[in-house]
Coordinates of N, CA, C and O in Angstrom, one line a residue:
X158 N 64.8 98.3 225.7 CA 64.2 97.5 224.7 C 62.7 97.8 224.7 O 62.1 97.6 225.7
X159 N 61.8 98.2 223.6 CA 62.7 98.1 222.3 C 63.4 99.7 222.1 O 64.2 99.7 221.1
X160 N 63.2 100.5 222.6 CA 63.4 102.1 222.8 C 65.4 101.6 222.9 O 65.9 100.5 222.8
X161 N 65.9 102.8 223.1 CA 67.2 103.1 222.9 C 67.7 103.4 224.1 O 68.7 103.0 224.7
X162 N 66.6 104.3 224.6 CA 66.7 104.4 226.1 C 65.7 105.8 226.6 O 65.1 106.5 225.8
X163 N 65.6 106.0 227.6 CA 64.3 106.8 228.1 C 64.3 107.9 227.6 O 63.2 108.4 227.4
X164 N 65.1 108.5 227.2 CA 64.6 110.0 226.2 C 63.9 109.5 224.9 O 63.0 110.1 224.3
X165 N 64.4 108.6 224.6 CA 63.9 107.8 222.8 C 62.7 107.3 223.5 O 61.7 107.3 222.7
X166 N 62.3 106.9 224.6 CA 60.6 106.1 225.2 C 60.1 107.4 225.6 O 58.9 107.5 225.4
X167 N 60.6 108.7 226.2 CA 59.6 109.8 226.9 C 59.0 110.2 225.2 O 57.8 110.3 225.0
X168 N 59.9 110.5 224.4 CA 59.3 110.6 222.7 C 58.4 110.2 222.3 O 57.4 110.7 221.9
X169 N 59.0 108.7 222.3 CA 57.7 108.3 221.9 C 56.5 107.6 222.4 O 55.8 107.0 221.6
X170 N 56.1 107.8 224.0 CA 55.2 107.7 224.1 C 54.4 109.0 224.2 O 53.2 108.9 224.4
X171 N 55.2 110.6 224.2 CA 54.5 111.8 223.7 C 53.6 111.7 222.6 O 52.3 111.8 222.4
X172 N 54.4 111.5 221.9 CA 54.3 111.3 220.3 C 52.8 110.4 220.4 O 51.7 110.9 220.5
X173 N 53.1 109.0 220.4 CA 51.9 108.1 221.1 C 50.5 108.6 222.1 O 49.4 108.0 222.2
X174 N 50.9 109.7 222.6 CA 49.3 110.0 223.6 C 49.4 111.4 223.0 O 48.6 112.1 223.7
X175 N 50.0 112.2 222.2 CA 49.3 113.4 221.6 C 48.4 113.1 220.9 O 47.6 113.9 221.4
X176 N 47.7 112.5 220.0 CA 46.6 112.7 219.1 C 47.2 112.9 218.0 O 46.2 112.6 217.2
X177 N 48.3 113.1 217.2 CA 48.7 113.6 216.2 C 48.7 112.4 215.4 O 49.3 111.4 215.9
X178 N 48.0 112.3 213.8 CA 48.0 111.5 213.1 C 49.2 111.2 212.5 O 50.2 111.9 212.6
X179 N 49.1 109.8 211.9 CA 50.3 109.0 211.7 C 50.9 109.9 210.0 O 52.0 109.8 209.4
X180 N 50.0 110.6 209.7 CA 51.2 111.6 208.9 C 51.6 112.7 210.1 O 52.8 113.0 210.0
X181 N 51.1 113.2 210.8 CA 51.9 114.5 211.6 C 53.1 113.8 212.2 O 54.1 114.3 212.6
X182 N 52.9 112.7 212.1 CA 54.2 112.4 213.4 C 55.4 111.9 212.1 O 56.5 111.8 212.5
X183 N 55.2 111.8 211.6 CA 56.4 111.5 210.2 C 56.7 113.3 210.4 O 57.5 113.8 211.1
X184 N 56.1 113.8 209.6 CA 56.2 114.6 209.1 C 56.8 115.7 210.5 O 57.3 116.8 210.1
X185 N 56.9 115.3 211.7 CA 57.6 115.8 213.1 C 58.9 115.0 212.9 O 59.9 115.7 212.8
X186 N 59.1 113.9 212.8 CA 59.9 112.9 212.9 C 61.3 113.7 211.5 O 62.4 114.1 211.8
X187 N 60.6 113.8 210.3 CA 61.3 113.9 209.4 C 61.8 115.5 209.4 O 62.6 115.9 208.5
X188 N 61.6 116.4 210.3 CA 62.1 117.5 210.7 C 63.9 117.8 211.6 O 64.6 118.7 211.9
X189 N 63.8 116.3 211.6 CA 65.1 116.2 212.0 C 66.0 117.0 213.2 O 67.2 117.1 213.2
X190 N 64.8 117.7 214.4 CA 64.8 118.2 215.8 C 65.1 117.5 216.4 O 65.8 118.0 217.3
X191 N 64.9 116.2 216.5 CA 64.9 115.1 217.5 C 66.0 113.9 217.1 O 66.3 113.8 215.9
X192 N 66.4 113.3 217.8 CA 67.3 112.2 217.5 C 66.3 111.1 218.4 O 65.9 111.2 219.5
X193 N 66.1 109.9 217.1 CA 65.4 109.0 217.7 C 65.9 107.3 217.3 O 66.9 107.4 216.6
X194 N 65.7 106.2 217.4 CA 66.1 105.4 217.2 C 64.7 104.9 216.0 O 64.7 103.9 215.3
X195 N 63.4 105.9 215.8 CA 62.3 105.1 214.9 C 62.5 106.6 213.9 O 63.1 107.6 214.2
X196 N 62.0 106.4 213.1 CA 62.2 107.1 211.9 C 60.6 107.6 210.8 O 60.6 108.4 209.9
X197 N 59.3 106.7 211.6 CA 58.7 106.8 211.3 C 57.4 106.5 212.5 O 57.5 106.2 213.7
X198 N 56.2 106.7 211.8 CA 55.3 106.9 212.6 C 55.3 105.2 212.8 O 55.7 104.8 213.9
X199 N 54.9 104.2 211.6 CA 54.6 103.0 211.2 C 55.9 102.1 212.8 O 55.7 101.4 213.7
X200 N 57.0 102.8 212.4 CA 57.9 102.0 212.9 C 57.6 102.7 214.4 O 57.8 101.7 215.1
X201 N 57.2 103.5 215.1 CA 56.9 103.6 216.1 C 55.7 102.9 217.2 O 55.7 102.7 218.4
X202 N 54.7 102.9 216.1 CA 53.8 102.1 216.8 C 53.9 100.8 216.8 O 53.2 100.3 217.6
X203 N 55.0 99.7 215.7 CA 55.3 99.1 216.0 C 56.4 98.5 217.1 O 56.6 97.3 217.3
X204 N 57.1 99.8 217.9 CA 57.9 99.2 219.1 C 57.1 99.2 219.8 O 57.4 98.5 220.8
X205 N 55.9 99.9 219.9 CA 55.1 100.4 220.8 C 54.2 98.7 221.0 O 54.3 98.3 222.2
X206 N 53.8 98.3 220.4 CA 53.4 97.0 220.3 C 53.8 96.0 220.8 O 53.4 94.9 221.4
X207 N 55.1 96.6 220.4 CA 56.3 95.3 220.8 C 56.3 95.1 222.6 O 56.8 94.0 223.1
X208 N 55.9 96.2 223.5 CA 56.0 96.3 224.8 C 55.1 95.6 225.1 O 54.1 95.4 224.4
X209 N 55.4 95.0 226.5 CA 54.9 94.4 227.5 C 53.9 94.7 227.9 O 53.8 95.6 228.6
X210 N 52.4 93.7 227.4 CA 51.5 93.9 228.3 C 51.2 93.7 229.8 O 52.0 92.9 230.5
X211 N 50.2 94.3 230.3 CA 50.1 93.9 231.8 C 48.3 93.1 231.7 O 47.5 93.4 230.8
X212 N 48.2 92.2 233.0 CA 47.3 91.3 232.6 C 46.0 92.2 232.3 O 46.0 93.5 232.3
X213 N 45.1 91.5 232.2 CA 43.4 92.2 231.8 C 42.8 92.5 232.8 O 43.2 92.2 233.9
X214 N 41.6 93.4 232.5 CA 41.2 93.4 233.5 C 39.7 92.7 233.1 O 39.4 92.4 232.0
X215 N 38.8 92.4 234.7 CA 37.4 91.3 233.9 C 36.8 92.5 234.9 O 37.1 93.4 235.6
X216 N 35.5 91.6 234.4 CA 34.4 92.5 235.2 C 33.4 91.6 235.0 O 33.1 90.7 234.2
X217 N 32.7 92.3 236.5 CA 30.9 91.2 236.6 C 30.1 92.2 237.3 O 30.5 92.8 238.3
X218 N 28.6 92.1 236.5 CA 27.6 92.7 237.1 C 27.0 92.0 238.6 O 26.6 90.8 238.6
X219 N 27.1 92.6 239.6 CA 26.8 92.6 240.7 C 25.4 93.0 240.7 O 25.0 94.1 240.5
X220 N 24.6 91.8 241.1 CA 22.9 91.9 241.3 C 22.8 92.5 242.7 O 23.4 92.0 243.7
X221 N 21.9 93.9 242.7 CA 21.6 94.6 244.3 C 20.4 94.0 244.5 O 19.6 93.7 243.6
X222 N 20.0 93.8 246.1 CA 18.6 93.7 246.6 C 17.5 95.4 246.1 O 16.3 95.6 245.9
X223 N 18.4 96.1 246.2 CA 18.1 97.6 246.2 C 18.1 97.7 244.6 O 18.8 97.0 243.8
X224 N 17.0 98.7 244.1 CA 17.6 99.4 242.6 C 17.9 100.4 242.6 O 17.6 101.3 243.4
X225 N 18.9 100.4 241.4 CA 20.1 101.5 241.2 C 19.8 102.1 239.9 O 18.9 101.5 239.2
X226 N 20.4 103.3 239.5 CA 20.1 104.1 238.3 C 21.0 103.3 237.2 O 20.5 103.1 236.0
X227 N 22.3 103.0 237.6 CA 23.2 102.1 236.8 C 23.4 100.6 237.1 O 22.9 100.2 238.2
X228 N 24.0 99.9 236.7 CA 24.4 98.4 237.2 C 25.3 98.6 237.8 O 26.1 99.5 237.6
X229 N 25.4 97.7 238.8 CA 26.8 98.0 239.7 C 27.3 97.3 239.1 O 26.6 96.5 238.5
X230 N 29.2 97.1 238.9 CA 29.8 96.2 238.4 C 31.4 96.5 239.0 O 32.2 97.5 239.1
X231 N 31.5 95.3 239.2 CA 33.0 94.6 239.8 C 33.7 94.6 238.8 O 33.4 94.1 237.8
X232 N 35.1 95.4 239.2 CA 36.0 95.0 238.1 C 37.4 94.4 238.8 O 37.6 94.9 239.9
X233 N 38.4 93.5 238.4 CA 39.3 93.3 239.1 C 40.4 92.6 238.1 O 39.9 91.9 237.2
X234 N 41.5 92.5 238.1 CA 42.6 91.5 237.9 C 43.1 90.7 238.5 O 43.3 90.9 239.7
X235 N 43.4 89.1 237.8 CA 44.0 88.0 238.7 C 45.2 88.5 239.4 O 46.1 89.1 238.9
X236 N 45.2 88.3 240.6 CA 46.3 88.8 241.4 C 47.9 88.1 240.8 O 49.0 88.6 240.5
X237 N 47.6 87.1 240.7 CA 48.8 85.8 240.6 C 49.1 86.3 238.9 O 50.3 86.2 238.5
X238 N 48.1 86.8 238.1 CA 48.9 87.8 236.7 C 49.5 88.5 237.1 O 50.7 88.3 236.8
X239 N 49.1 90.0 238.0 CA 49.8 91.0 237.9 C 51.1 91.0 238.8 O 51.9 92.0 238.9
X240 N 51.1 89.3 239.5 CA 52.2 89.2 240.1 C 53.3 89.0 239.4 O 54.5 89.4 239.7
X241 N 52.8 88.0 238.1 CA 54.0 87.6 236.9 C 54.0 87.9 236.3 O 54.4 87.1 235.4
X242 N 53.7 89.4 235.9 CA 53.9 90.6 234.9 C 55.0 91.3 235.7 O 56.0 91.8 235.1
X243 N 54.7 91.4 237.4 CA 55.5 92.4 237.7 C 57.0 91.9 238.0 O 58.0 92.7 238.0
X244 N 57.1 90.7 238.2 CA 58.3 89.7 238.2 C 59.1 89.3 237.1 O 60.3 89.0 237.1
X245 N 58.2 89.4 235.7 CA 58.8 89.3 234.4 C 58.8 90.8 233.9 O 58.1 90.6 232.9
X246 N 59.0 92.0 233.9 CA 59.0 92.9 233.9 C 60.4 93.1 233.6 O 61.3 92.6 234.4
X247 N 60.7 94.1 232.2 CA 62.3 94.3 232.1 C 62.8 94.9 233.4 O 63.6 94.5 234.2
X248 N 61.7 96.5 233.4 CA 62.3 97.6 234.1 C 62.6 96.9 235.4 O 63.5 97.5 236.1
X249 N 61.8 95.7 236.0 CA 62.1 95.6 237.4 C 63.5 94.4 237.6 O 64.0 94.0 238.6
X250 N 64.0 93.8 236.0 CA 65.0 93.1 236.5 C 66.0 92.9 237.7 O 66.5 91.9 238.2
X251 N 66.2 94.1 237.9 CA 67.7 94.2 238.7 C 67.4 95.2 239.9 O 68.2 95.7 240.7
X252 N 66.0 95.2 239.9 CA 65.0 96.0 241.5 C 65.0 95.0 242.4 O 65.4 95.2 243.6
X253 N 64.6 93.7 241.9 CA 64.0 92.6 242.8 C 65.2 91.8 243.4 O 65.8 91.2 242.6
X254 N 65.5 91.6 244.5 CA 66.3 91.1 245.6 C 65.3 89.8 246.3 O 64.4 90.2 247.0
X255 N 65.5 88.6 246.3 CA 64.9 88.0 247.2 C 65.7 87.1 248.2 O 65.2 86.1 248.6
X256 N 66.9 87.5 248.5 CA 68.3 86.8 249.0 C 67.8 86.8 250.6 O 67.6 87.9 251.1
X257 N 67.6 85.7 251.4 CA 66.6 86.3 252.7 C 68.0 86.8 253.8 O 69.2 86.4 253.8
X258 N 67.7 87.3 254.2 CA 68.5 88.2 255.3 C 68.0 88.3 256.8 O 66.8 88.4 257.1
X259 N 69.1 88.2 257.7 CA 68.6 88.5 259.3 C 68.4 89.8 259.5 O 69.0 90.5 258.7
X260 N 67.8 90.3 260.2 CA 67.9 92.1 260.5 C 67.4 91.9 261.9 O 66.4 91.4 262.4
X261 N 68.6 92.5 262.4 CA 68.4 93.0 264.0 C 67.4 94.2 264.1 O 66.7 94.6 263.2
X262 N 67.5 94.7 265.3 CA 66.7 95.9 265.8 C 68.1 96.9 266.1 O 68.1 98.1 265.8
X263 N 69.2 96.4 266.6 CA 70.6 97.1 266.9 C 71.8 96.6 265.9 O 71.8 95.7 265.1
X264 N 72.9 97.7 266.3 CA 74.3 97.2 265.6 C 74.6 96.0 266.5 O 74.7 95.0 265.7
X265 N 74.7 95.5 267.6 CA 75.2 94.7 268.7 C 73.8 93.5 268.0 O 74.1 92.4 268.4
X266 N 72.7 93.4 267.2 CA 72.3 92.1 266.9 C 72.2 91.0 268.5 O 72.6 90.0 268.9
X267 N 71.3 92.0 269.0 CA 70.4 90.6 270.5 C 69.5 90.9 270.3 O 68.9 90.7 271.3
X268 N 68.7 91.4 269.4 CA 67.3 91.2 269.4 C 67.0 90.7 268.1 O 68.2 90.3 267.9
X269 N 66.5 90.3 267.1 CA 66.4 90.0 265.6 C 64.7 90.1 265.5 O 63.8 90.2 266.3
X270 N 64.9 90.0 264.2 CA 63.0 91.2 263.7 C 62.5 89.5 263.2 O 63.4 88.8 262.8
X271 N 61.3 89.2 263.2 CA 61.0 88.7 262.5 C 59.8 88.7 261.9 O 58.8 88.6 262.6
X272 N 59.8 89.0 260.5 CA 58.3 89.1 260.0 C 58.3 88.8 258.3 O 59.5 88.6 258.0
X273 N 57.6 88.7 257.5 CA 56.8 88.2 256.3 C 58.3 88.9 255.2 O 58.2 88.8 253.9

């Protein structure tokens, strides 16, 4: 979603980071080489839209005791976003296991691991 499936998404995000203006890409599209689920340039960048962003990023100018030729500047993302981006994430639906489990060190289970 919204792609058909990863040959129809490797397309069109080619399509998407070549440079080719939204007549070239019709006019590729309408050559009928490719089998795609979008049919147009218009309708492409609109599934393209339709995808999942990931959170922002911020930034702040960091004041030096020292001078610099440029400003130094911090950039960073909320952690606790990029954690519920990667949690709500189609592709990771069915990656994520959180079922807690014992794990020994051996088959015979007399020692047990414990950690985070």
């Amino acid at each position: 979603y919204p792609f058909s499936g990863r040959k129809d998404w490797e397309l069109g995000s080619w399509l998407l980071h070549s440079g080719f203006s939204m007549g070239k890409i019709d006019s590729f599209l309408s050559l009928g080489m490719v089998s795609s689920s979008f049919s147009s340039a218009k309708e492409l960048r609109g599934r393209a839209e339709m995808l999942p962003s990931g959170p922002c990023w911020m930034s702040q100018v960091i004041k030096t005791t020292h001078p610099t030729k440029s400003p130094v500047v911090l950039y960073w993302r909320d952690p606790l976003n990029c954690i519920s981006s990667i949690l709500n994430h189609p592709s990771f639906h069915d990656q994520l296991d959180f079922t807690p489990r014992k794990v020994y060190t051996t088959a015979q289970r007399l020692c047990r691991v414990y950690s985070e």
